[in-house]
mmCIF file with all atom_site columns, C-alpha atoms in Angstrom:
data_model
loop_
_atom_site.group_PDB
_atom_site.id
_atom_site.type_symbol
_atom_site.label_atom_id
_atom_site.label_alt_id
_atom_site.label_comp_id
_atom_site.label_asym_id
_atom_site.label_entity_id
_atom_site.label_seq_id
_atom_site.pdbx_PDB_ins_code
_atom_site.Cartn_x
_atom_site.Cartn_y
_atom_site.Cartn_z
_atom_site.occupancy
_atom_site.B_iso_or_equiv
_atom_site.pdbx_formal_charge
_atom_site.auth_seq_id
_atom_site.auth_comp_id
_atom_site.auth_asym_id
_atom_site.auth_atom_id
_atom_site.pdbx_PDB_model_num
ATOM 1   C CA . UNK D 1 1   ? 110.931 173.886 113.820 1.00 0.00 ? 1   UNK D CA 1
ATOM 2   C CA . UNK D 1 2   ? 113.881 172.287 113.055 1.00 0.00 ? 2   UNK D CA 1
ATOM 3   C CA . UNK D 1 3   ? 115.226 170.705 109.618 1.00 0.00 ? 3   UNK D CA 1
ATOM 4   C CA . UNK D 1 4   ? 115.055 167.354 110.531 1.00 0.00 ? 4   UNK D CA 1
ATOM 5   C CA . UNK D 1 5   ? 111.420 167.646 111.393 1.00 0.00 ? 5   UNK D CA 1
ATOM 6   C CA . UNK D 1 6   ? 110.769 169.898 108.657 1.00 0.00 ? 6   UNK D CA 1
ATOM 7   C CA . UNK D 1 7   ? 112.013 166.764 106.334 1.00 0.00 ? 7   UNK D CA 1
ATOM 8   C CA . UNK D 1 8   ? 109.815 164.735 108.344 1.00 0.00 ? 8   UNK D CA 1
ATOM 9   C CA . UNK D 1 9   ? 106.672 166.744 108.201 1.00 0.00 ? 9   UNK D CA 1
ATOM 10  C CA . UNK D 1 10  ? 107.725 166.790 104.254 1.00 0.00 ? 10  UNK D CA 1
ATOM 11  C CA . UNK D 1 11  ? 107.855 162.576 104.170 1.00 0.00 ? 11  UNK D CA 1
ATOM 12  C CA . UNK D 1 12  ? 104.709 162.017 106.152 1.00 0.00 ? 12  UNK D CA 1
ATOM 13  C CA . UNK D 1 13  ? 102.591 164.597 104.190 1.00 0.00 ? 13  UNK D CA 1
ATOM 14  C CA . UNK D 1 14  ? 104.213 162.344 100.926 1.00 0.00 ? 14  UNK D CA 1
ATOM 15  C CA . UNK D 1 15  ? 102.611 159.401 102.491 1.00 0.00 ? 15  UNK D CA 1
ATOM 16  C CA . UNK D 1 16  ? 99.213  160.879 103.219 1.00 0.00 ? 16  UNK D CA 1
ATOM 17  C CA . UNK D 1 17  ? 99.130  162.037 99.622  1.00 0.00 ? 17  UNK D CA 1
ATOM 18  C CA . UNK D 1 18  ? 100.297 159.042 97.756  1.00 0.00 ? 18  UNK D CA 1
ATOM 19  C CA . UNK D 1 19  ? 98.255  157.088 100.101 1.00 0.00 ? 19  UNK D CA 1
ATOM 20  C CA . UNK D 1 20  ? 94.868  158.523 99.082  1.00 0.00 ? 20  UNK D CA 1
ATOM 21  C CA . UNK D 1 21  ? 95.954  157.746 95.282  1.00 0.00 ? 21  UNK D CA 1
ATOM 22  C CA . UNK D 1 22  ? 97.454  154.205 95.369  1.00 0.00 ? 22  UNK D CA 1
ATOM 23  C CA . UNK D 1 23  ? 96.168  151.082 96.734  1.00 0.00 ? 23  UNK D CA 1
ATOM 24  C CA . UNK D 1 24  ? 99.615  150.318 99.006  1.00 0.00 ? 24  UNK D CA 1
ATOM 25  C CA . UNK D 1 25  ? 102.551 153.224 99.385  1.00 0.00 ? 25  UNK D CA 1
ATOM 26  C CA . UNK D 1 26  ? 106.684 151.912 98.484  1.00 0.00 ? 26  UNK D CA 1
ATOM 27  C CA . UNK D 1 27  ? 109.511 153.977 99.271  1.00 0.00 ? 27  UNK D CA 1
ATOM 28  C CA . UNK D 1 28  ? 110.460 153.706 95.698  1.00 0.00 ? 28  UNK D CA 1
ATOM 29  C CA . UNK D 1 29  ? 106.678 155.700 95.111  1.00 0.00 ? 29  UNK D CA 1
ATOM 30  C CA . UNK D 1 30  ? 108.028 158.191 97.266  1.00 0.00 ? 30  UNK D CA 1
ATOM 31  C CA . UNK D 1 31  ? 111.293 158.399 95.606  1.00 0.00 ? 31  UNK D CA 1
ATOM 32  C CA . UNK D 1 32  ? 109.552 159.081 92.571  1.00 0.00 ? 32  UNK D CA 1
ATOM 33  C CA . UNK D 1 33  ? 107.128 161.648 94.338  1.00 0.00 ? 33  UNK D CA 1
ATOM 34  C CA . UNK D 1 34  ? 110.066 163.652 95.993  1.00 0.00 ? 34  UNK D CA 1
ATOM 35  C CA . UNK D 1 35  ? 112.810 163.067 93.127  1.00 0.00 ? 35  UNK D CA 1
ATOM 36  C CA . UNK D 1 36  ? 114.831 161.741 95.689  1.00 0.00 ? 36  UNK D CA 1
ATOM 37  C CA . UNK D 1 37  ? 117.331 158.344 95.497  1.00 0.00 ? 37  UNK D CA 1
ATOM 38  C CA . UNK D 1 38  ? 116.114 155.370 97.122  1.00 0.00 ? 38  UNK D CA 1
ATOM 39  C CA . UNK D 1 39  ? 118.978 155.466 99.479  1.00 0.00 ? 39  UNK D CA 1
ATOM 40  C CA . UNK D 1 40  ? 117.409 158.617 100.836 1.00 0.00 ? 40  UNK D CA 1
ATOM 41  C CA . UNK D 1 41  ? 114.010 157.463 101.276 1.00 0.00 ? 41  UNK D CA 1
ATOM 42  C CA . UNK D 1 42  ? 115.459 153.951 103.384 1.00 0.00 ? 42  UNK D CA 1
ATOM 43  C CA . UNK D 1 43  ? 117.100 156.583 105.863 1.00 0.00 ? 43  UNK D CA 1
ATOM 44  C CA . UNK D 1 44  ? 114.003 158.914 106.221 1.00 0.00 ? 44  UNK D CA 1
ATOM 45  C CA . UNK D 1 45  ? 111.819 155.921 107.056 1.00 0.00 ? 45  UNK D CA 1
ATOM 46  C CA . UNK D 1 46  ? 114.292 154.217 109.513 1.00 0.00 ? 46  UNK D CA 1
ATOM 47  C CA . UNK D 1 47  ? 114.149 157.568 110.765 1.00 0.00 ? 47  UNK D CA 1
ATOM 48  C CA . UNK D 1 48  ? 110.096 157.760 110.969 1.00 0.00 ? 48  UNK D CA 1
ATOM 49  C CA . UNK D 1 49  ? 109.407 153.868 112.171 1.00 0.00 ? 49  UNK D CA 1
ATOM 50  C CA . UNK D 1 50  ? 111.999 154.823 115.207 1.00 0.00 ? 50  UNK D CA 1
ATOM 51  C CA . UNK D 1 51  ? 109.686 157.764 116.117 1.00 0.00 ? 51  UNK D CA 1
ATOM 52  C CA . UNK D 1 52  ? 106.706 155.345 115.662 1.00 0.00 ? 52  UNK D CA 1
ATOM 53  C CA . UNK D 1 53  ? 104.786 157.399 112.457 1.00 0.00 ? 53  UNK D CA 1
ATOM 54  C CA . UNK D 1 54  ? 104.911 154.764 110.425 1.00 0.00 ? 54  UNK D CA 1
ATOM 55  C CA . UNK D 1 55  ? 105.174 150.969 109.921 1.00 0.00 ? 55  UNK D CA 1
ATOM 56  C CA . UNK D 1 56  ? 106.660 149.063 107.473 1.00 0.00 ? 56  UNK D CA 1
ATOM 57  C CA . UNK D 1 57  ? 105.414 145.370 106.790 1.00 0.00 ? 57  UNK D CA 1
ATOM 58  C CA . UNK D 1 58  ? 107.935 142.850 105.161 1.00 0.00 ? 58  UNK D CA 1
ATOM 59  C CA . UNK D 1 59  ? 106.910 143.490 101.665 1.00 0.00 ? 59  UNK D CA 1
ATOM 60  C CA . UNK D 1 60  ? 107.917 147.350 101.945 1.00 0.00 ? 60  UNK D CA 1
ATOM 61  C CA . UNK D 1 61  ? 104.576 148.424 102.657 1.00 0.00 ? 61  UNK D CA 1
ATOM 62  C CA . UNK D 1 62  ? 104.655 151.742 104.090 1.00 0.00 ? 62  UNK D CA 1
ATOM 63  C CA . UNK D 1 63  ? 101.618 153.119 106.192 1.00 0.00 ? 63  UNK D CA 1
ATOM 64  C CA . UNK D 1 64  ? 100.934 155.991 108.957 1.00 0.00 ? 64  UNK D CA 1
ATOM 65  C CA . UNK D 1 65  ? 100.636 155.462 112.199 1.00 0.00 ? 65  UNK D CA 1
ATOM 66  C CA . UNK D 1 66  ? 98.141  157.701 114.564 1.00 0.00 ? 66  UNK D CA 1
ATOM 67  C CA . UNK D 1 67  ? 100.938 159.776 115.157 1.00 0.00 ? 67  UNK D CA 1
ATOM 68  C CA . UNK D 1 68  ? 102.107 159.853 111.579 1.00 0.00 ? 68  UNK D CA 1
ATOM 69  C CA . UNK D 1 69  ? 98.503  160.368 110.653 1.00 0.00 ? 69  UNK D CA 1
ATOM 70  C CA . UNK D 1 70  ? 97.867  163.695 112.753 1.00 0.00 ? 70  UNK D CA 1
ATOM 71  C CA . UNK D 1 71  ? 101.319 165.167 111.588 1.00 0.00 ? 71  UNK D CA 1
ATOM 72  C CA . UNK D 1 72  ? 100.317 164.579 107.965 1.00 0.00 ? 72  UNK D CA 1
ATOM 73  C CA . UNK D 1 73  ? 97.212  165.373 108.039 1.00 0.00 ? 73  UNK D CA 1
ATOM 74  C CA . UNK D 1 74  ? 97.955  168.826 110.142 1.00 0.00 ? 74  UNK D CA 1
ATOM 75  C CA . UNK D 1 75  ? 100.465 169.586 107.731 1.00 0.00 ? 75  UNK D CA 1
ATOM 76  C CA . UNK D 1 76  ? 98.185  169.086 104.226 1.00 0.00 ? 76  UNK D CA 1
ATOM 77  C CA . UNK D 1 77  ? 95.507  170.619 105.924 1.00 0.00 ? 77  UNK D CA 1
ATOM 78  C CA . UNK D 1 78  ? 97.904  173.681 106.191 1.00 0.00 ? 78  UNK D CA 1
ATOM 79  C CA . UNK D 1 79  ? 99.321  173.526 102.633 1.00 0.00 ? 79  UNK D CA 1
ATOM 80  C CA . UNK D 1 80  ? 96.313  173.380 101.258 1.00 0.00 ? 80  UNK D CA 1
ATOM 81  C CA . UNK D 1 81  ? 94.895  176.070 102.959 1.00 0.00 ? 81  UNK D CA 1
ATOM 82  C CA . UNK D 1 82  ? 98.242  178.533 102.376 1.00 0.00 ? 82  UNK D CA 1
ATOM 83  C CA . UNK D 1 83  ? 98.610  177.566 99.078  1.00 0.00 ? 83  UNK D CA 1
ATOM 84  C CA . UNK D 1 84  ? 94.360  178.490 98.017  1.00 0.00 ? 84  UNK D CA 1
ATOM 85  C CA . UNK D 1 85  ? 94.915  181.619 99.768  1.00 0.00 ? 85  UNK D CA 1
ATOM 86  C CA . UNK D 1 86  ? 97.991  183.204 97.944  1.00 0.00 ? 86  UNK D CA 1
ATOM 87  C CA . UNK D 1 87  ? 96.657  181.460 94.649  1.00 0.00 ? 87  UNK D CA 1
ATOM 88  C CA . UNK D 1 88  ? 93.809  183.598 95.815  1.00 0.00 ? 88  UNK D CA 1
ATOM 89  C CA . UNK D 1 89  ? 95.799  187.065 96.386  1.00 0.00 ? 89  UNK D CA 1
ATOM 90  C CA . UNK D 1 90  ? 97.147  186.564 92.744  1.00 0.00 ? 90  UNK D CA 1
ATOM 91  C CA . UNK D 1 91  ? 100.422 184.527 93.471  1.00 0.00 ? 91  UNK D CA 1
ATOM 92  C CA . UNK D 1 92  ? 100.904 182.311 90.690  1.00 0.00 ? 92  UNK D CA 1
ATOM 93  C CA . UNK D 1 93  ? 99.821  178.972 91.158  1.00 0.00 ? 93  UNK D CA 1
ATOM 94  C CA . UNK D 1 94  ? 103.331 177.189 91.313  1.00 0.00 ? 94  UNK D CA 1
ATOM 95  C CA . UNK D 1 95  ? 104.598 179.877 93.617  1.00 0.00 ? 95  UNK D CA 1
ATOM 96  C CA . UNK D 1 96  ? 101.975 179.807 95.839  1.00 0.00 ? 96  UNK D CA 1
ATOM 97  C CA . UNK D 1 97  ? 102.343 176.066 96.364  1.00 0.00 ? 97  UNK D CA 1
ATOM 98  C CA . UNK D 1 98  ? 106.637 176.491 96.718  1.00 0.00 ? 98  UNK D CA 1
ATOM 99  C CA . UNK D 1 99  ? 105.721 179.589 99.368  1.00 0.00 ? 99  UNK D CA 1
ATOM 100 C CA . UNK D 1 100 ? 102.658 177.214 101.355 1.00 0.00 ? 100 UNK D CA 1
ATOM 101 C CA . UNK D 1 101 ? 105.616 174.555 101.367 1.00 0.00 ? 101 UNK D CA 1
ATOM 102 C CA . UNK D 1 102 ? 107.944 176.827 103.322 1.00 0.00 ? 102 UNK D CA 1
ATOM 103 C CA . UNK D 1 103 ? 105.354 178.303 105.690 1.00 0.00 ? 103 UNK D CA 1
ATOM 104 C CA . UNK D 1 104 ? 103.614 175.288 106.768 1.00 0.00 ? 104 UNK D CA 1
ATOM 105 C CA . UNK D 1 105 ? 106.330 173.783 108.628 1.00 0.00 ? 105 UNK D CA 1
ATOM 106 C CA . UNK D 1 106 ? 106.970 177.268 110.926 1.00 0.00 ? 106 UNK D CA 1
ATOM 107 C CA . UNK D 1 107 ? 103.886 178.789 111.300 1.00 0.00 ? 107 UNK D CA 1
ATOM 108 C CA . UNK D 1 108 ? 102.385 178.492 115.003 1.00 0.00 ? 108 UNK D CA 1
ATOM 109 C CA . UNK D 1 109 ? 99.289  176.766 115.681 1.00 0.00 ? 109 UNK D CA 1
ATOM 110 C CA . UNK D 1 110 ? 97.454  180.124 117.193 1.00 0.00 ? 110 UNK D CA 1
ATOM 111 C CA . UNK D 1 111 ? 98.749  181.905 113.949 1.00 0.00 ? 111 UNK D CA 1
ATOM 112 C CA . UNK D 1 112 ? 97.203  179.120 111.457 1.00 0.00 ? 112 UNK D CA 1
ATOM 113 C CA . UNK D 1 113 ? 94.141  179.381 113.522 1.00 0.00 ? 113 UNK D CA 1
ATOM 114 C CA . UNK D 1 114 ? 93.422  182.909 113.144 1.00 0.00 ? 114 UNK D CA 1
ATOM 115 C CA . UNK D 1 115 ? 94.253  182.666 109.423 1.00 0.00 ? 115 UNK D CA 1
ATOM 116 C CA . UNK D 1 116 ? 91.775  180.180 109.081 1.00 0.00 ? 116 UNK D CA 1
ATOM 117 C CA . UNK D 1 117 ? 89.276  181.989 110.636 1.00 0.00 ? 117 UNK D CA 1
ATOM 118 C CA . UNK D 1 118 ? 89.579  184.990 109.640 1.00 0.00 ? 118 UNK D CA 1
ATOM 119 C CA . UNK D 1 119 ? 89.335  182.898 106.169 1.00 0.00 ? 119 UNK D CA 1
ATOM 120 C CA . UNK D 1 120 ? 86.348  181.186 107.075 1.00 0.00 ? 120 UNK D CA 1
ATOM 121 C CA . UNK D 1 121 ? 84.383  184.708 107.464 1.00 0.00 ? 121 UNK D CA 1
ATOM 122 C CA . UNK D 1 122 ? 86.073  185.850 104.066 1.00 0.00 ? 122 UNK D CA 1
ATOM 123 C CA . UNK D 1 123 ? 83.258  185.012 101.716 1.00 0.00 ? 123 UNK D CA 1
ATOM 124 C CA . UNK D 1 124 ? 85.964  185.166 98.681  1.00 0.00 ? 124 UNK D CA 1
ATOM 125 C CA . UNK D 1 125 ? 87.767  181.846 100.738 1.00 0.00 ? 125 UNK D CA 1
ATOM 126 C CA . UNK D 1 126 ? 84.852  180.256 102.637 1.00 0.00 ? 126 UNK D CA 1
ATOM 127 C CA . UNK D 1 127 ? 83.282  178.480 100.218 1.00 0.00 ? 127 UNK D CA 1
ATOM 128 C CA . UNK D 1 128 ? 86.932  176.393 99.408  1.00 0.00 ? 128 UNK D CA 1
ATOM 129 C CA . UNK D 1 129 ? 88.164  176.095 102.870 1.00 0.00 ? 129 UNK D CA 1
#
């Protein structure tokens, strides 16, 4: 996985998130989500409307597109999942979420699978997962 996609997985998952808690998503909403300037943000999703994963309407509306939508959604699915596991193992909370961060973005599909199997016969996980 490169950077560049890492930083896009990042901005997508942003989207799916702050979509699912405000009625329309703004880059500023992501600025203040990320901590980043608004000059970042207008790059990243220049950056994401050329790959077609999202669309922008002409009052700065910012939504997913399929594409954008599986990435996202792939990518919460496995920071969710990371960061209730080591939360589970004792990591502290915060850490735990940093770590998922990190690992989501370079861990292979076959490798998530198996962790979320193996997870899914774990009686301590299965009942959050």
């Amino acid at each position: 996985m490169t950077r560049s996609n890492e930083s896009a997985e990042n901005y997508l998952e942003t989207i799916l998130i702050l979509s699912r808690k405000l009625p329309v998503v703004r880059s500023v909403d992501i600025a203040n989500e990320l901590g980043y300037k608004k000059s970042s943000i207008s790059i990243a999703m220049k950056n994401l409307r050329e790959k077609n994963q999202i669309t922008v309407t002409d009052a700065g509306f910012i939504y997913l597109t399929e594409e954008g939508q599986q990435i996202a959604e792939m990518i919460y699915e496995r920071h969710e999942l990371l960061s209730e596991c080591l939360t589970r193992l004792g990591v502290d909370p915060e850490t735990a979420a940093a770590d998922a961060c990190r690992i989501e973005h370079v861990i292979s599909p076959e490798s998530f699978a198996a962790i979320k199997k193996h997870l899914s016969n774990h009686p301590d996980f299965s009942e959050s997962t």
